mmCIF file of C-alpha atoms and ligand atoms in Angstrom:
data_model
loop_
_atom_site.group_PDB
_atom_site.id
_atom_site.type_symbol
_atom_site.label_atom_id
_atom_site.label_comp_id
_atom_site.label_asym_id
_atom_site.label_seq_id
_atom_site.Cartn_x
_atom_site.Cartn_y
_atom_site.Cartn_z
ATOM 1 C CA UNK A 225 -21.025 -17.896 -7.989
ATOM 2 C CA UNK A 226 -23.180 -18.214 -5.299
ATOM 3 C CA UNK A 227 -21.868 -15.540 -2.839
ATOM 4 C CA UNK A 228 -23.261 -15.185 0.761
ATOM 5 C CA UNK A 229 -23.403 -11.796 2.281
ATOM 6 C CA UNK A 230 -22.581 -12.169 6.104
ATOM 7 C CA UNK A 231 -25.504 -10.706 7.952
ATOM 8 C CA UNK A 232 -23.926 -8.914 11.288
ATOM 9 C CA UNK A 233 -26.964 -6.896 11.401
ATOM 10 C CA UNK A 234 -29.495 -9.810 11.592
ATOM 11 C CA UNK A 235 -26.895 -11.981 13.640
ATOM 12 C CA UNK A 236 -26.167 -9.211 16.514
ATOM 13 C CA UNK A 237 -30.126 -8.699 16.607
ATOM 14 C CA UNK A 238 -30.747 -12.361 17.641
ATOM 15 C CA UNK A 239 -27.700 -12.142 20.046
ATOM 16 C CA UNK A 240 -29.240 -8.710 21.406
ATOM 17 C CA UNK A 241 -32.712 -10.245 21.962
ATOM 18 C CA UNK A 242 -31.111 -13.370 23.592
ATOM 19 C CA UNK A 243 -29.234 -10.970 26.198
ATOM 20 C CA UNK A 244 -32.462 -9.035 26.713
ATOM 21 C CA UNK A 245 -34.211 -12.024 27.680
ATOM 22 C CA UNK A 246 -31.008 -12.769 30.324
ATOM 23 C CA UNK A 247 -30.788 -9.574 31.645
ATOM 24 C CA UNK A 248 -34.624 -9.554 32.279
ATOM 25 C CA UNK A 249 -33.839 -12.790 34.027
ATOM 26 C CA UNK A 250 -31.252 -11.693 36.293
ATOM 27 C CA UNK A 251 -33.619 -9.027 38.206
ATOM 28 C CA UNK A 252 -31.076 -7.072 39.381
ATOM 29 C CA UNK A 253 -29.980 -3.789 38.427
ATOM 30 C CA UNK A 254 -26.849 -3.660 36.341
ATOM 31 C CA UNK A 255 -24.856 -0.562 35.612
ATOM 32 C CA UNK A 256 -22.503 0.375 33.212
ATOM 33 C CA UNK A 257 -20.105 3.538 33.216
ATOM 34 C CA UNK A 258 -18.769 4.897 29.703
ATOM 35 C CA UNK A 259 -16.094 7.345 29.870
ATOM 36 C CA UNK A 260 -15.835 9.782 26.455
ATOM 37 C CA UNK A 261 -13.222 12.522 26.832
ATOM 38 C CA UNK A 262 -13.490 15.148 24.094
ATOM 39 C CA UNK A 263 -15.472 15.843 21.057
ATOM 40 C CA UNK A 264 -14.487 13.180 18.365
ATOM 41 C CA UNK A 265 -17.376 13.175 15.877
ATOM 42 C CA UNK A 266 -17.060 9.154 15.152
ATOM 43 C CA UNK A 267 -16.740 8.501 19.268
ATOM 44 C CA UNK A 268 -19.819 10.615 19.908
ATOM 45 C CA UNK A 269 -21.748 7.993 17.510
ATOM 46 C CA UNK A 270 -20.124 5.093 18.856
ATOM 47 C CA UNK A 271 -20.896 6.225 22.390
ATOM 48 C CA UNK A 272 -24.823 7.135 21.376
ATOM 49 C CA UNK A 273 -25.143 3.504 19.816
ATOM 50 C CA UNK A 274 -23.678 1.789 22.884
ATOM 51 C CA UNK A 275 -25.895 3.900 24.972
ATOM 52 C CA UNK A 276 -28.919 2.762 23.293
ATOM 53 C CA UNK A 277 -28.277 -0.949 22.821
ATOM 54 C CA UNK A 278 -27.763 -1.034 26.461
ATOM 55 C CA UNK A 279 -30.586 0.650 27.970
ATOM 56 C CA UNK A 280 -32.865 -1.693 25.031
ATOM 57 C CA UNK A 281 -31.775 -4.839 26.894
ATOM 58 C CA UNK A 282 -32.266 -2.849 30.697
ATOM 59 C CA UNK A 283 -28.627 -2.060 31.456
ATOM 60 C CA UNK A 284 -28.623 1.520 32.987
ATOM 61 C CA UNK A 285 -25.686 3.142 31.404
ATOM 62 C CA UNK A 286 -24.232 6.305 32.839
ATOM 63 C CA UNK A 287 -22.028 8.640 30.722
ATOM 64 C CA UNK A 288 -19.048 10.547 31.867
ATOM 65 C CA UNK A 289 -18.553 13.146 29.484
ATOM 66 C CA UNK A 290 -15.471 14.981 30.316
ATOM 67 C CA UNK A 291 -13.566 18.045 28.763
ATOM 68 C CA UNK A 292 -10.844 17.603 26.520
ATOM 69 C CA UNK A 293 -8.508 19.519 28.877
ATOM 70 C CA UNK A 294 -8.991 17.031 32.075
ATOM 71 C CA UNK A 295 -5.930 15.742 33.364
ATOM 72 C CA UNK A 296 -4.779 11.910 33.213
ATOM 73 C CA UNK A 297 -4.557 11.961 37.133
ATOM 74 C CA UNK A 298 -8.297 13.120 37.472
ATOM 75 C CA UNK A 299 -9.451 10.388 34.629
ATOM 76 C CA UNK A 300 -7.251 7.885 36.914
ATOM 77 C CA UNK A 301 -9.061 9.011 39.883
ATOM 78 C CA UNK A 302 -12.638 8.672 38.253
ATOM 79 C CA UNK A 303 -12.014 5.064 36.932
ATOM 80 C CA UNK A 304 -10.678 4.660 40.636
ATOM 81 C CA UNK A 305 -14.125 5.763 42.065
ATOM 82 C CA UNK A 306 -15.834 3.436 39.239
ATOM 83 C CA UNK A 307 -13.666 0.641 40.242
ATOM 84 C CA UNK A 308 -14.349 0.961 43.923
ATOM 85 C CA UNK A 309 -18.355 1.217 43.321
ATOM 86 C CA UNK A 310 -19.802 -2.094 43.804
ATOM 87 C CA UNK A 311 -23.145 -1.317 41.874
ATOM 88 C CA UNK A 312 -21.058 -0.407 38.450
ATOM 89 C CA UNK A 313 -20.072 -3.367 36.866
ATOM 90 C CA UNK A 314 -18.266 -2.556 33.483
ATOM 91 C CA UNK A 315 -16.410 0.421 32.876
ATOM 92 C CA UNK A 316 -15.570 1.462 29.049
ATOM 93 C CA UNK A 317 -13.026 4.093 28.291
ATOM 94 C CA UNK A 318 -13.838 5.467 24.483
ATOM 95 C CA UNK A 319 -11.284 5.633 22.243
ATOM 96 C CA UNK A 320 -9.421 7.864 21.259
ATOM 97 C CA UNK A 321 -8.328 10.333 24.013
ATOM 98 C CA UNK A 322 -6.843 13.363 23.914
ATOM 99 C CA UNK A 323 -2.842 13.166 23.168
ATOM 100 C CA UNK A 324 -1.561 14.349 26.946
ATOM 101 C CA UNK A 325 -3.245 11.102 28.279
ATOM 102 C CA UNK A 326 -1.882 7.701 28.431
ATOM 103 C CA UNK A 327 -4.478 5.538 26.881
ATOM 104 C CA UNK A 328 -2.713 2.458 28.023
ATOM 105 C CA UNK A 329 -2.047 3.541 31.708
ATOM 106 C CA UNK A 330 -6.001 4.401 32.057
ATOM 107 C CA UNK A 331 -7.108 1.337 30.584
ATOM 108 C CA UNK A 332 -4.837 -0.673 32.412
ATOM 109 C CA UNK A 333 -6.283 1.196 35.962
ATOM 110 C CA UNK A 334 -9.719 -0.317 34.469
ATOM 111 C CA UNK A 335 -10.554 -2.905 37.297
ATOM 112 C CA UNK A 336 -9.953 -6.488 35.528
ATOM 113 C CA UNK A 337 -13.283 -7.704 35.962
ATOM 114 C CA UNK A 338 -15.262 -4.279 34.967
ATOM 115 C CA UNK A 339 -12.887 -4.166 32.205
ATOM 116 C CA UNK A 340 -15.601 -4.718 29.345
ATOM 117 C CA UNK A 341 -13.384 -4.264 26.283
ATOM 118 C CA UNK A 342 -10.550 -6.226 27.567
ATOM 119 C CA UNK A 343 -7.920 -3.622 27.067
ATOM 120 C CA UNK A 344 -5.854 -3.680 30.567
ATOM 121 C CA UNK A 345 -2.714 -5.648 30.922
ATOM 122 C CA UNK A 346 -4.333 -8.624 32.621
ATOM 123 C CA UNK A 347 -7.092 -8.677 29.851
ATOM 124 C CA UNK A 348 -4.519 -8.737 27.120
ATOM 125 C CA UNK A 349 -2.163 -10.995 28.963
ATOM 126 C CA UNK A 350 -4.348 -13.659 29.443
ATOM 127 C CA UNK A 351 -5.863 -13.440 25.820
ATOM 128 C CA UNK A 352 -1.944 -13.906 24.767
ATOM 129 C CA UNK A 353 -1.813 -16.956 27.224
ATOM 130 C CA UNK A 354 -5.086 -18.518 25.762
ATOM 131 C CA UNK A 355 -7.476 -17.661 29.167
ATOM 132 C CA UNK A 356 -9.629 -14.852 28.306
ATOM 133 C CA UNK A 357 -12.075 -13.317 30.340
ATOM 134 C CA UNK A 358 -13.599 -10.312 28.780
ATOM 135 C CA UNK A 359 -12.134 -10.237 25.091
ATOM 136 C CA UNK A 360 -12.005 -6.816 22.676
ATOM 137 C CA UNK A 361 -15.544 -6.525 21.342
ATOM 138 C CA UNK A 362 -14.678 -5.685 17.769
ATOM 139 C CA UNK A 363 -12.288 -8.927 17.083
ATOM 140 C CA UNK A 364 -14.866 -11.186 19.341
ATOM 141 C CA UNK A 365 -17.765 -10.190 17.383
ATOM 142 C CA UNK A 366 -15.421 -10.781 14.195
ATOM 143 C CA UNK A 367 -15.063 -14.538 15.320
ATOM 144 C CA UNK A 368 -18.760 -15.021 16.414
ATOM 145 C CA UNK A 369 -19.706 -13.921 12.906
ATOM 146 C CA UNK A 370 -17.427 -16.775 11.482
ATOM 147 C CA UNK A 371 -18.603 -19.191 13.555
ATOM 148 C CA UNK A 372 -22.566 -18.534 13.050
ATOM 149 C CA UNK A 373 -22.004 -19.008 9.486
ATOM 150 C CA UNK A 374 -20.292 -22.259 10.270
ATOM 151 C CA UNK A 375 -16.507 -21.074 8.875
ATOM 152 C CA UNK A 376 -13.917 -23.807 10.404
ATOM 153 C CA UNK A 377 -11.173 -21.208 10.610
ATOM 154 C CA UNK A 378 -8.693 -24.635 11.007
ATOM 155 C CA UNK A 379 -5.749 -24.311 9.025
ATOM 156 C CA UNK A 380 -6.925 -21.812 7.106
ATOM 157 C CA UNK A 381 -4.702 -18.575 5.994
ATOM 158 C CA UNK A 382 -5.959 -15.351 7.086
ATOM 159 C CA UNK A 383 -4.615 -11.720 6.215
ATOM 160 C CA UNK A 384 -5.148 -9.172 8.648
ATOM 161 C CA UNK A 385 -4.634 -5.933 7.599
ATOM 162 C CA UNK A 386 -4.455 -3.971 10.726
ATOM 163 C CA UNK A 387 -1.848 -4.222 13.724
ATOM 164 C CA UNK A 388 -3.930 -1.911 16.284
ATOM 165 C CA UNK A 389 -4.383 -3.066 20.098
ATOM 166 C CA UNK A 390 -8.309 -2.803 19.506
ATOM 167 C CA UNK A 391 -8.589 -4.891 16.566
ATOM 168 C CA UNK A 392 -5.301 -6.669 15.283
ATOM 169 C CA UNK A 393 -3.372 -7.688 17.808
ATOM 170 C CA UNK A 394 -6.513 -9.477 19.857
ATOM 171 C CA UNK A 395 -7.846 -10.837 16.367
ATOM 172 C CA UNK A 396 -4.402 -12.486 15.803
ATOM 173 C CA UNK A 397 -4.517 -14.268 19.221
ATOM 174 C CA UNK A 398 -8.296 -15.294 18.377
ATOM 175 C CA UNK A 399 -7.462 -16.552 15.246
ATOM 176 C CA UNK A 400 -4.345 -18.322 16.575
ATOM 177 C CA UNK A 401 -6.183 -20.077 18.893
ATOM 178 C CA UNK A 402 -8.518 -21.721 16.043
ATOM 179 C CA UNK A 403 -5.662 -22.812 14.415
ATOM 180 C CA UNK A 404 -5.528 -20.278 11.533
ATOM 181 C CA UNK A 405 -2.233 -19.482 9.947
ATOM 182 C CA UNK A 406 -2.292 -15.667 10.214
ATOM 183 C CA UNK A 407 -0.301 -12.718 8.408
ATOM 184 C CA UNK A 408 -0.286 -9.819 9.935
ATOM 185 C CA UNK A 409 0.060 -6.927 7.361
ATOM 186 C CA UNK A 410 -0.059 -2.897 7.962
ATOM 187 C CA UNK A 411 0.885 0.329 6.629
ATOM 188 C CA UNK A 412 4.825 -0.514 5.999
ATOM 189 C CA UNK A 413 3.603 -3.757 4.646
ATOM 190 C CA UNK A 414 5.693 -4.611 1.260
ATOM 191 C CA UNK A 415 3.637 -5.995 -1.603
ATOM 192 C CA UNK A 416 0.614 -6.065 0.299
ATOM 193 C CA UNK A 417 -1.460 -7.997 -2.675
ATOM 194 C CA UNK A 418 0.725 -11.116 -2.550
ATOM 195 C CA UNK A 419 0.072 -11.457 0.901
ATOM 196 C CA UNK A 420 -3.897 -11.273 0.392
ATOM 197 C CA UNK A 421 -3.666 -12.980 -2.443
ATOM 198 C CA UNK A 422 -2.769 -16.005 -0.676
ATOM 199 C CA UNK A 423 -5.227 -15.639 1.992
ATOM 200 C CA UNK A 424 -8.863 -17.985 2.443
ATOM 201 C CA UNK A 425 -9.721 -15.211 4.485
ATOM 202 C CA UNK A 426 -9.043 -11.258 4.184
ATOM 203 C CA UNK A 427 -9.716 -9.211 7.534
ATOM 204 C CA UNK A 428 -9.192 -5.537 6.326
ATOM 205 C CA UNK A 429 -9.598 -2.636 9.020
ATOM 206 C CA UNK A 430 -7.929 0.180 7.453
ATOM 207 C CA UNK A 431 -9.939 2.929 6.945
ATOM 208 C CA UNK A 432 -9.717 3.808 3.251
ATOM 209 C CA UNK A 433 -12.470 2.988 0.794
ATOM 210 C CA UNK A 434 -12.054 0.859 -2.253
ATOM 211 C CA UNK A 435 -8.556 -0.076 -0.375
ATOM 212 C CA UNK A 436 -9.303 -3.672 -1.162
ATOM 213 C CA UNK A 437 -9.932 -4.495 -4.676
ATOM 214 C CA UNK A 438 -11.151 -7.939 -6.470
ATOM 215 C CA UNK A 439 -7.225 -8.209 -7.613
ATOM 216 C CA UNK A 440 -6.340 -8.471 -4.388
ATOM 217 C CA UNK A 441 -8.014 -11.581 -3.442
ATOM 218 C CA UNK A 442 -8.109 -14.971 -4.702
ATOM 219 C CA UNK A 443 -11.122 -16.796 -5.914
ATOM 220 C CA UNK A 444 -13.881 -17.785 -3.214
ATOM 221 C CA UNK A 445 -12.188 -15.648 -0.572
ATOM 222 C CA UNK A 446 -13.772 -14.768 2.458
ATOM 223 C CA UNK A 447 -13.472 -11.161 2.952
ATOM 224 C CA UNK A 448 -14.206 -9.673 6.302
ATOM 225 C CA UNK A 449 -14.812 -5.476 6.093
ATOM 226 C CA UNK A 450 -13.954 -3.894 9.293
ATOM 227 C CA UNK A 451 -13.558 -0.212 7.637
ATOM 228 C CA UNK A 452 -15.472 2.557 8.454
ATOM 229 C CA UNK A 453 -15.472 5.756 6.086
ATOM 230 C CA UNK A 454 -17.756 8.340 4.959
ATOM 231 C CA UNK A 455 -18.343 9.563 1.590
ATOM 232 C CA UNK A 456 -20.787 12.291 1.080
ATOM 233 C CA UNK A 457 -22.623 11.593 4.065
ATOM 234 C CA UNK A 458 -22.814 7.685 3.510
ATOM 235 C CA UNK A 459 -20.768 4.950 5.556
ATOM 236 C CA UNK A 460 -18.494 2.802 3.326
ATOM 237 C CA UNK A 461 -15.748 -0.043 4.206
ATOM 238 C CA UNK A 462 -12.313 -0.500 2.828
ATOM 239 C CA UNK A 463 -13.770 -3.256 0.202
ATOM 240 C CA UNK A 464 -14.714 -2.417 -3.233
ATOM 241 C CA UNK A 465 -18.126 -4.248 -2.607
ATOM 242 C CA UNK A 466 -19.363 -4.454 -5.866
ATOM 243 C CA UNK A 467 -16.142 -6.013 -7.750
ATOM 244 C CA UNK A 468 -15.023 -7.846 -4.761
ATOM 245 C CA UNK A 469 -18.290 -9.593 -3.832
ATOM 246 C CA UNK A 470 -18.447 -11.179 -7.474
ATOM 247 C CA UNK A 471 -15.146 -13.060 -6.762
ATOM 248 C CA UNK A 472 -15.425 -14.013 -2.941
ATOM 249 C CA UNK A 473 -17.550 -16.484 -1.180
ATOM 250 C CA UNK A 474 -18.278 -14.744 1.744
ATOM 251 C CA UNK A 475 -18.292 -11.216 2.618
ATOM 252 C CA UNK A 476 -19.734 -8.519 5.201
ATOM 253 C CA UNK A 477 -21.191 -5.565 3.916
ATOM 254 C CA UNK A 478 -20.641 -1.697 5.203
ATOM 255 C CA UNK A 479 -22.793 -0.830 7.170
ATOM 256 C CA UNK A 480 -24.596 -3.815 8.607
ATOM 257 C CA UNK A 481 -21.647 -6.404 9.104
ATOM 258 C CA UNK A 482 -19.244 -6.435 11.863
ATOM 259 C CA UNK A 483 -20.218 -3.046 13.109
ATOM 260 C CA UNK A 484 -23.632 -4.200 14.734
ATOM 261 C CA UNK A 485 -21.525 -7.562 16.675
ATOM 262 C CA UNK A 486 -19.043 -5.129 18.343
ATOM 263 C CA UNK A 487 -22.295 -3.678 20.470
ATOM 264 C CA UNK A 488 -23.505 -7.247 21.250
ATOM 265 C CA UNK A 489 -20.370 -8.358 22.089
ATOM 266 C CA UNK A 490 -20.289 -5.539 24.780
ATOM 267 C CA UNK A 491 -23.267 -6.622 26.014
ATOM 268 C CA UNK A 492 -22.335 -10.289 26.205
ATOM 269 C CA UNK A 493 -19.207 -8.914 28.614
ATOM 270 C CA UNK A 494 -21.349 -7.041 31.026
ATOM 271 C CA UNK A 495 -23.283 -9.907 31.414
ATOM 272 C CA UNK A 496 -20.095 -11.856 31.964
ATOM 273 C CA UNK A 497 -19.338 -9.174 34.564
ATOM 274 C CA UNK A 498 -22.287 -9.418 36.611
ATOM 275 C CA UNK A 499 -22.034 -13.376 36.233
ATOM 276 C CA UNK A 500 -18.747 -13.099 37.933
ATOM 277 C CA UNK A 501 -19.958 -11.153 40.586
ATOM 278 C CA UNK A 502 -22.731 -13.525 41.649
HETATM 279 N N1 LIG B 187 -12.767 2.893 19.615
HETATM 280 C C1 LIG B 187 -13.279 2.577 18.417
HETATM 281 N N2 LIG B 187 -13.331 1.151 18.555
HETATM 282 C C2 LIG B 187 -13.295 1.170 20.022
HETATM 283 C C3 LIG B 187 -13.712 0.191 21.042
HETATM 284 O O1 LIG B 187 -14.047 -1.088 20.706
HETATM 285 N N3 LIG B 187 -13.650 0.457 22.161
HETATM 286 C C4 LIG B 187 -13.243 1.596 22.711
HETATM 287 N N4 LIG B 187 -13.259 1.908 24.199
HETATM 288 N N5 LIG B 187 -13.074 2.671 22.188
HETATM 289 C C5 LIG B 187 -13.354 2.586 20.830
#
């Protein structure tokens, strides 16, 4: 069977180039603030990549790398300052944060228009109501990829394995808007395979290598891998790619699938934030 590899690297490159041109045409200084608390290794890579891509398209980034011991109050004060600074167009608080900080409270402090991640209560609420402004970048990137490959979601059975605020929950709302029938699975789901087997699209964001095996998907299913793990320094996803790709109709690789789309969507959200202001 002919398998289509969903090439997130290629699609994201096209989007990045599109936004490089758009930011250039704006002829305006655009500033993006990234707050990173502590020393999480994965966050360091994500933050560096975000800065690199932003700088590439002409966005000025400022990284606030804060000590692990910083208080919640100090973080909220910083967000407040950035909210008030009219030169700052976007603010992103990298997750995770240390346990003593209430991340939802911090996300919610970010001005709605500057909330590039779409994690504030208002952003989430408007997504729930079908009137989003900024949409969480990974779910948005997944839907953009499906659109690029002209996969019509209308009436399809989609099985999401993840219920986080960053991926699973926003993705649920985006897919529902597209008339998909969605099953939300998670760590307490019984007989996971029964759910994945029924699905036209399986979207996995678990973080366990080879978690999705070929016997778990139906013939010609579309498989979207959002997992990121490391085996002997190599980045791998949740899906047993070698075997699942023999059965699927479309599949995303890791790396080079969903990952690059997240950053492309950050650029899009920053651009929308600037346009909203103009
Ligand atoms: N950590 C992992 N993914 C994300 C994301 O999309 N946004 C933020 N802020 N933190 C993350």
